[in-house]
Amino acid sequence: MTETQQDLNTQIRQVSHEIRNHLSICDMYSQILKKHIEKEGLKNDSINNALNCIQKSIQIISTNVLDLKSINSNHPQILDFKNTVIKSVEMSKAYISDKNIEFDTFIKNSANINVDENRFISCIINIIKNGIEAIDIKGKISIIGEVKEGAAILKISNNGKPIPPNKREEIFKQGYTTKQSGSGLGLHICKKYLESQNATISLTKSTKSETRFEITIPIC
Ligand SMILES: Nc1ncnc2c1ncn2[C@@H]1O[C@H](COP(=O)(O)OP(=O)(O)OP(=O)(O)O)[C@@H](O)[C@H]1O
Ligand SMILES: [Mg+2]
């Protein structure tokens, strides 16, 4: 290992350490908040949902940070397709911010899939986040799922600005971005992970009225 690589490794370890410290603080306080709410008998679904999303996000970042130490760790587990998608959709709603976005989620049926939960959820969030970002102010995101012929199929669409035909391959390449603060990693990470699990992701349509990504995952 060269000196530069060693420096980089040390830096990664230190940054990971600091991120994990602060994540644990966020995690601890969100747990305290949850307990307070339960203790005071406040039944507020939207606060509960927000706290659950925060805790799941913390878990996902923690695994990502751990990945920096053991690059590409993968812990597949048996998950219910429908529940996992619904959980991911709830988490992605945080990106709506002040836009007027209608979500339409319909998961027709379900089956077990064998994937790393945090990584799979991250993929769905990345795609939905892109969909939200493609919408200027007002629009619609639709998430349609179905199990058929030995696979779970998930279609995620939005009605924002379409992707030009000559960029449809480019979008999956590492570093390709059209956003001022984008890093061009979201779709690349999704594709790499899904393909490593014998799943696929593709852009099946991009017109003024609909841009649609489709994921196909083998069922157990
Ligand atoms: N649903 C979508 N509608 C329109 N364009 C999209 C959509 N999804 C992806 N793109 C295009 O593909 C590019 C790459 O997407 P990707 O998620 O990989 O990176 P990013 O969103 O730019 O940055 P980040 O790394 O933060 O996700 C985007 O910059 C955008 O131009
Ligand atoms: Mg993105």
Short mmCIF file of N, CA, C and O and ligand atoms in Angstrom, two decimals, residues 126-127 129-134 158 160-163 167 170-173 175-179 181-189 203 206 211-213, ligand 1:
data_model
loop_
_atom_site.label_atom_id
_atom_site.label_comp_id
_atom_site.label_asym_id
_atom_site.label_seq_id
_atom_site.Cartn_x
_atom_site.Cartn_y
_atom_site.Cartn_z
N ASN A 126 -33.24 6.18 -3.61
CA ASN A 126 -32.49 6.92 -4.63
C ASN A 126 -33.35 7.20 -5.85
O ASN A 126 -33.32 8.30 -6.41
N ILE A 127 -34.12 6.21 -6.26
CA ILE A 127 -34.94 6.37 -7.47
C ILE A 127 -36.09 7.35 -7.22
O ILE A 127 -36.37 8.22 -8.04
N LYS A 129 -36.17 9.65 -4.92
CA LYS A 129 -35.57 10.99 -4.71
C LYS A 129 -35.31 11.65 -6.07
O LYS A 129 -35.60 12.83 -6.28
N ASN A 130 -34.76 10.89 -7.01
CA ASN A 130 -34.53 11.43 -8.36
C ASN A 130 -35.84 11.89 -8.98
O ASN A 130 -35.89 12.93 -9.64
N GLY A 131 -36.89 11.08 -8.76
CA GLY A 131 -38.20 11.43 -9.32
C GLY A 131 -38.70 12.74 -8.73
O GLY A 131 -39.20 13.62 -9.46
N ILE A 132 -38.54 12.90 -7.44
CA ILE A 132 -38.97 14.15 -6.78
C ILE A 132 -38.15 15.32 -7.32
O ILE A 132 -38.67 16.38 -7.63
N GLU A 133 -36.84 15.09 -7.48
CA GLU A 133 -35.97 16.17 -7.96
C GLU A 133 -36.28 16.56 -9.41
O GLU A 133 -36.03 17.69 -9.82
N ALA A 134 -36.84 15.62 -10.17
CA ALA A 134 -37.17 15.92 -11.58
C ALA A 134 -38.44 16.76 -11.69
O ALA A 134 -38.73 17.32 -12.74
N ASN A 158 -42.43 9.14 -12.44
CA ASN A 158 -42.75 10.53 -12.08
C ASN A 158 -43.12 11.26 -13.36
O ASN A 158 -42.83 10.78 -14.46
N GLY A 160 -42.03 14.40 -14.13
CA GLY A 160 -41.16 15.59 -14.20
C GLY A 160 -40.46 15.69 -15.54
O GLY A 160 -40.83 15.02 -16.51
N LYS A 161 -39.42 16.51 -15.57
CA LYS A 161 -38.67 16.74 -16.81
C LYS A 161 -38.06 15.42 -17.31
O LYS A 161 -37.38 14.72 -16.55
N PRO A 162 -38.30 15.07 -18.58
CA PRO A 162 -37.80 13.77 -19.05
C PRO A 162 -36.28 13.72 -19.27
O PRO A 162 -35.62 14.75 -19.33
N ILE A 163 -35.79 12.51 -19.42
CA ILE A 163 -34.36 12.27 -19.70
C ILE A 163 -34.19 12.21 -21.22
O ILE A 163 -34.89 11.43 -21.88
N LYS A 167 -29.22 10.19 -23.39
CA LYS A 167 -28.61 10.12 -22.05
C LYS A 167 -29.10 8.90 -21.28
O LYS A 167 -28.78 8.73 -20.10
N GLU A 170 -26.21 6.85 -20.13
CA GLU A 170 -25.29 7.66 -19.32
C GLU A 170 -25.71 7.74 -17.85
O GLU A 170 -24.87 7.75 -16.97
N ILE A 171 -27.02 7.82 -17.62
CA ILE A 171 -27.51 8.08 -16.25
C ILE A 171 -27.05 7.04 -15.23
O ILE A 171 -27.01 7.32 -14.05
N PHE A 172 -26.69 5.85 -15.71
CA PHE A 172 -26.26 4.80 -14.77
C PHE A 172 -24.75 4.83 -14.53
O PHE A 172 -24.22 4.05 -13.76
N LYS A 173 -24.07 5.74 -15.25
CA LYS A 173 -22.60 5.78 -15.10
C LYS A 173 -22.21 6.60 -13.89
O LYS A 173 -22.82 7.64 -13.61
N GLY A 175 -20.81 9.21 -11.62
CA GLY A 175 -20.40 10.61 -11.82
C GLY A 175 -21.25 11.39 -12.79
O GLY A 175 -21.11 12.60 -12.89
N TYR A 176 -22.19 10.72 -13.50
CA TYR A 176 -23.03 11.48 -14.44
C TYR A 176 -24.12 12.20 -13.67
O TYR A 176 -24.96 11.58 -13.00
N THR A 177 -24.12 13.51 -13.73
CA THR A 177 -25.16 14.28 -13.05
C THR A 177 -25.50 15.53 -13.85
O THR A 177 -24.65 16.06 -14.56
N THR A 178 -26.74 15.99 -13.74
CA THR A 178 -27.12 17.25 -14.37
C THR A 178 -27.52 18.23 -13.27
O THR A 178 -28.08 19.28 -13.55
N LYS A 179 -27.25 17.84 -12.01
CA LYS A 179 -27.68 18.69 -10.89
C LYS A 179 -26.51 19.46 -10.30
O LYS A 179 -25.41 18.90 -10.21
N SER A 181 -25.89 20.26 -7.25
CA SER A 181 -25.27 19.66 -6.06
C SER A 181 -25.31 18.13 -6.11
O SER A 181 -25.18 17.48 -5.09
N GLY A 182 -25.48 17.58 -7.31
CA GLY A 182 -25.54 16.12 -7.44
C GLY A 182 -24.15 15.52 -7.48
O GLY A 182 -23.18 16.19 -7.82
N SER A 183 -24.07 14.22 -7.15
CA SER A 183 -22.75 13.58 -7.25
C SER A 183 -22.76 12.50 -8.33
O SER A 183 -21.73 11.92 -8.63
N GLY A 184 -23.92 12.23 -8.89
CA GLY A 184 -23.99 11.24 -9.96
C GLY A 184 -23.69 9.83 -9.49
O GLY A 184 -23.13 9.00 -10.23
N LEU A 185 -24.06 9.55 -8.25
CA LEU A 185 -23.76 8.22 -7.70
C LEU A 185 -25.00 7.38 -7.49
O LEU A 185 -24.93 6.15 -7.49
N GLY A 186 -26.15 8.04 -7.29
CA GLY A 186 -27.38 7.33 -6.91
C GLY A 186 -27.70 6.13 -7.80
O GLY A 186 -27.77 4.99 -7.32
N LEU A 187 -27.87 6.37 -9.09
CA LEU A 187 -28.27 5.28 -9.99
C LEU A 187 -27.15 4.26 -10.18
O LEU A 187 -27.40 3.07 -10.33
N HIS A 188 -25.92 4.74 -10.15
CA HIS A 188 -24.79 3.82 -10.32
C HIS A 188 -24.77 2.81 -9.16
O HIS A 188 -24.63 1.60 -9.37
N ILE A 189 -24.96 3.33 -7.94
CA ILE A 189 -24.97 2.46 -6.76
C ILE A 189 -26.13 1.46 -6.86
O ILE A 189 -25.97 0.27 -6.60
N LEU A 203 -34.37 1.92 -17.24
CA LEU A 203 -35.26 3.05 -17.53
C LEU A 203 -36.12 2.57 -18.68
O LEU A 203 -35.61 2.29 -19.77
N SER A 206 -39.26 7.47 -20.89
CA SER A 206 -39.08 8.85 -20.40
C SER A 206 -39.65 9.81 -21.41
O SER A 206 -39.04 10.13 -22.42
N THR A 211 -41.69 9.39 -16.65
CA THR A 211 -40.36 8.76 -16.66
C THR A 211 -40.49 7.58 -15.73
O THR A 211 -40.91 7.72 -14.58
N ARG A 212 -40.15 6.39 -16.26
CA ARG A 212 -40.39 5.19 -15.45
C ARG A 212 -39.15 4.30 -15.34
O ARG A 212 -38.52 3.94 -16.34
N PHE A 213 -38.82 3.96 -14.10
CA PHE A 213 -37.74 3.00 -13.84
C PHE A 213 -38.38 1.69 -13.40
O PHE A 213 -39.39 1.69 -12.69
N1 LIG B 1 -36.44 10.34 -12.55
C1 LIG B 1 -35.59 11.08 -13.24
N2 LIG B 1 -36.05 12.06 -14.04
C2 LIG B 1 -35.19 12.82 -14.75
N3 LIG B 1 -33.85 12.69 -14.73
C3 LIG B 1 -33.34 11.73 -13.95
C4 LIG B 1 -34.17 10.87 -13.17
N4 LIG B 1 -33.38 10.00 -12.52
C5 LIG B 1 -32.13 10.29 -12.87
N5 LIG B 1 -32.08 11.33 -13.73
C6 LIG B 1 -30.89 11.90 -14.36
O1 LIG B 1 -29.80 11.02 -14.13
C7 LIG B 1 -28.73 11.70 -13.46
C8 LIG B 1 -28.01 10.72 -12.57
O2 LIG B 1 -28.83 10.34 -11.47
P1 LIG B 1 -28.13 9.87 -10.13
O3 LIG B 1 -29.17 9.58 -9.14
O4 LIG B 1 -27.16 8.80 -10.46
O5 LIG B 1 -27.25 11.13 -9.69
P2 LIG B 1 -27.77 12.53 -9.14
O6 LIG B 1 -29.20 12.44 -8.73
O7 LIG B 1 -27.42 13.56 -10.15
O8 LIG B 1 -26.84 12.72 -7.86
P3 LIG B 1 -26.87 11.83 -6.51
O9 LIG B 1 -25.56 11.14 -6.49
O10 LIG B 1 -27.03 12.83 -5.45
O11 LIG B 1 -28.00 10.87 -6.61
C9 LIG B 1 -29.40 12.87 -12.77
O12 LIG B 1 -28.50 13.94 -12.54
C10 LIG B 1 -30.49 13.26 -13.77
O13 LIG B 1 -29.98 14.03 -14.82
#
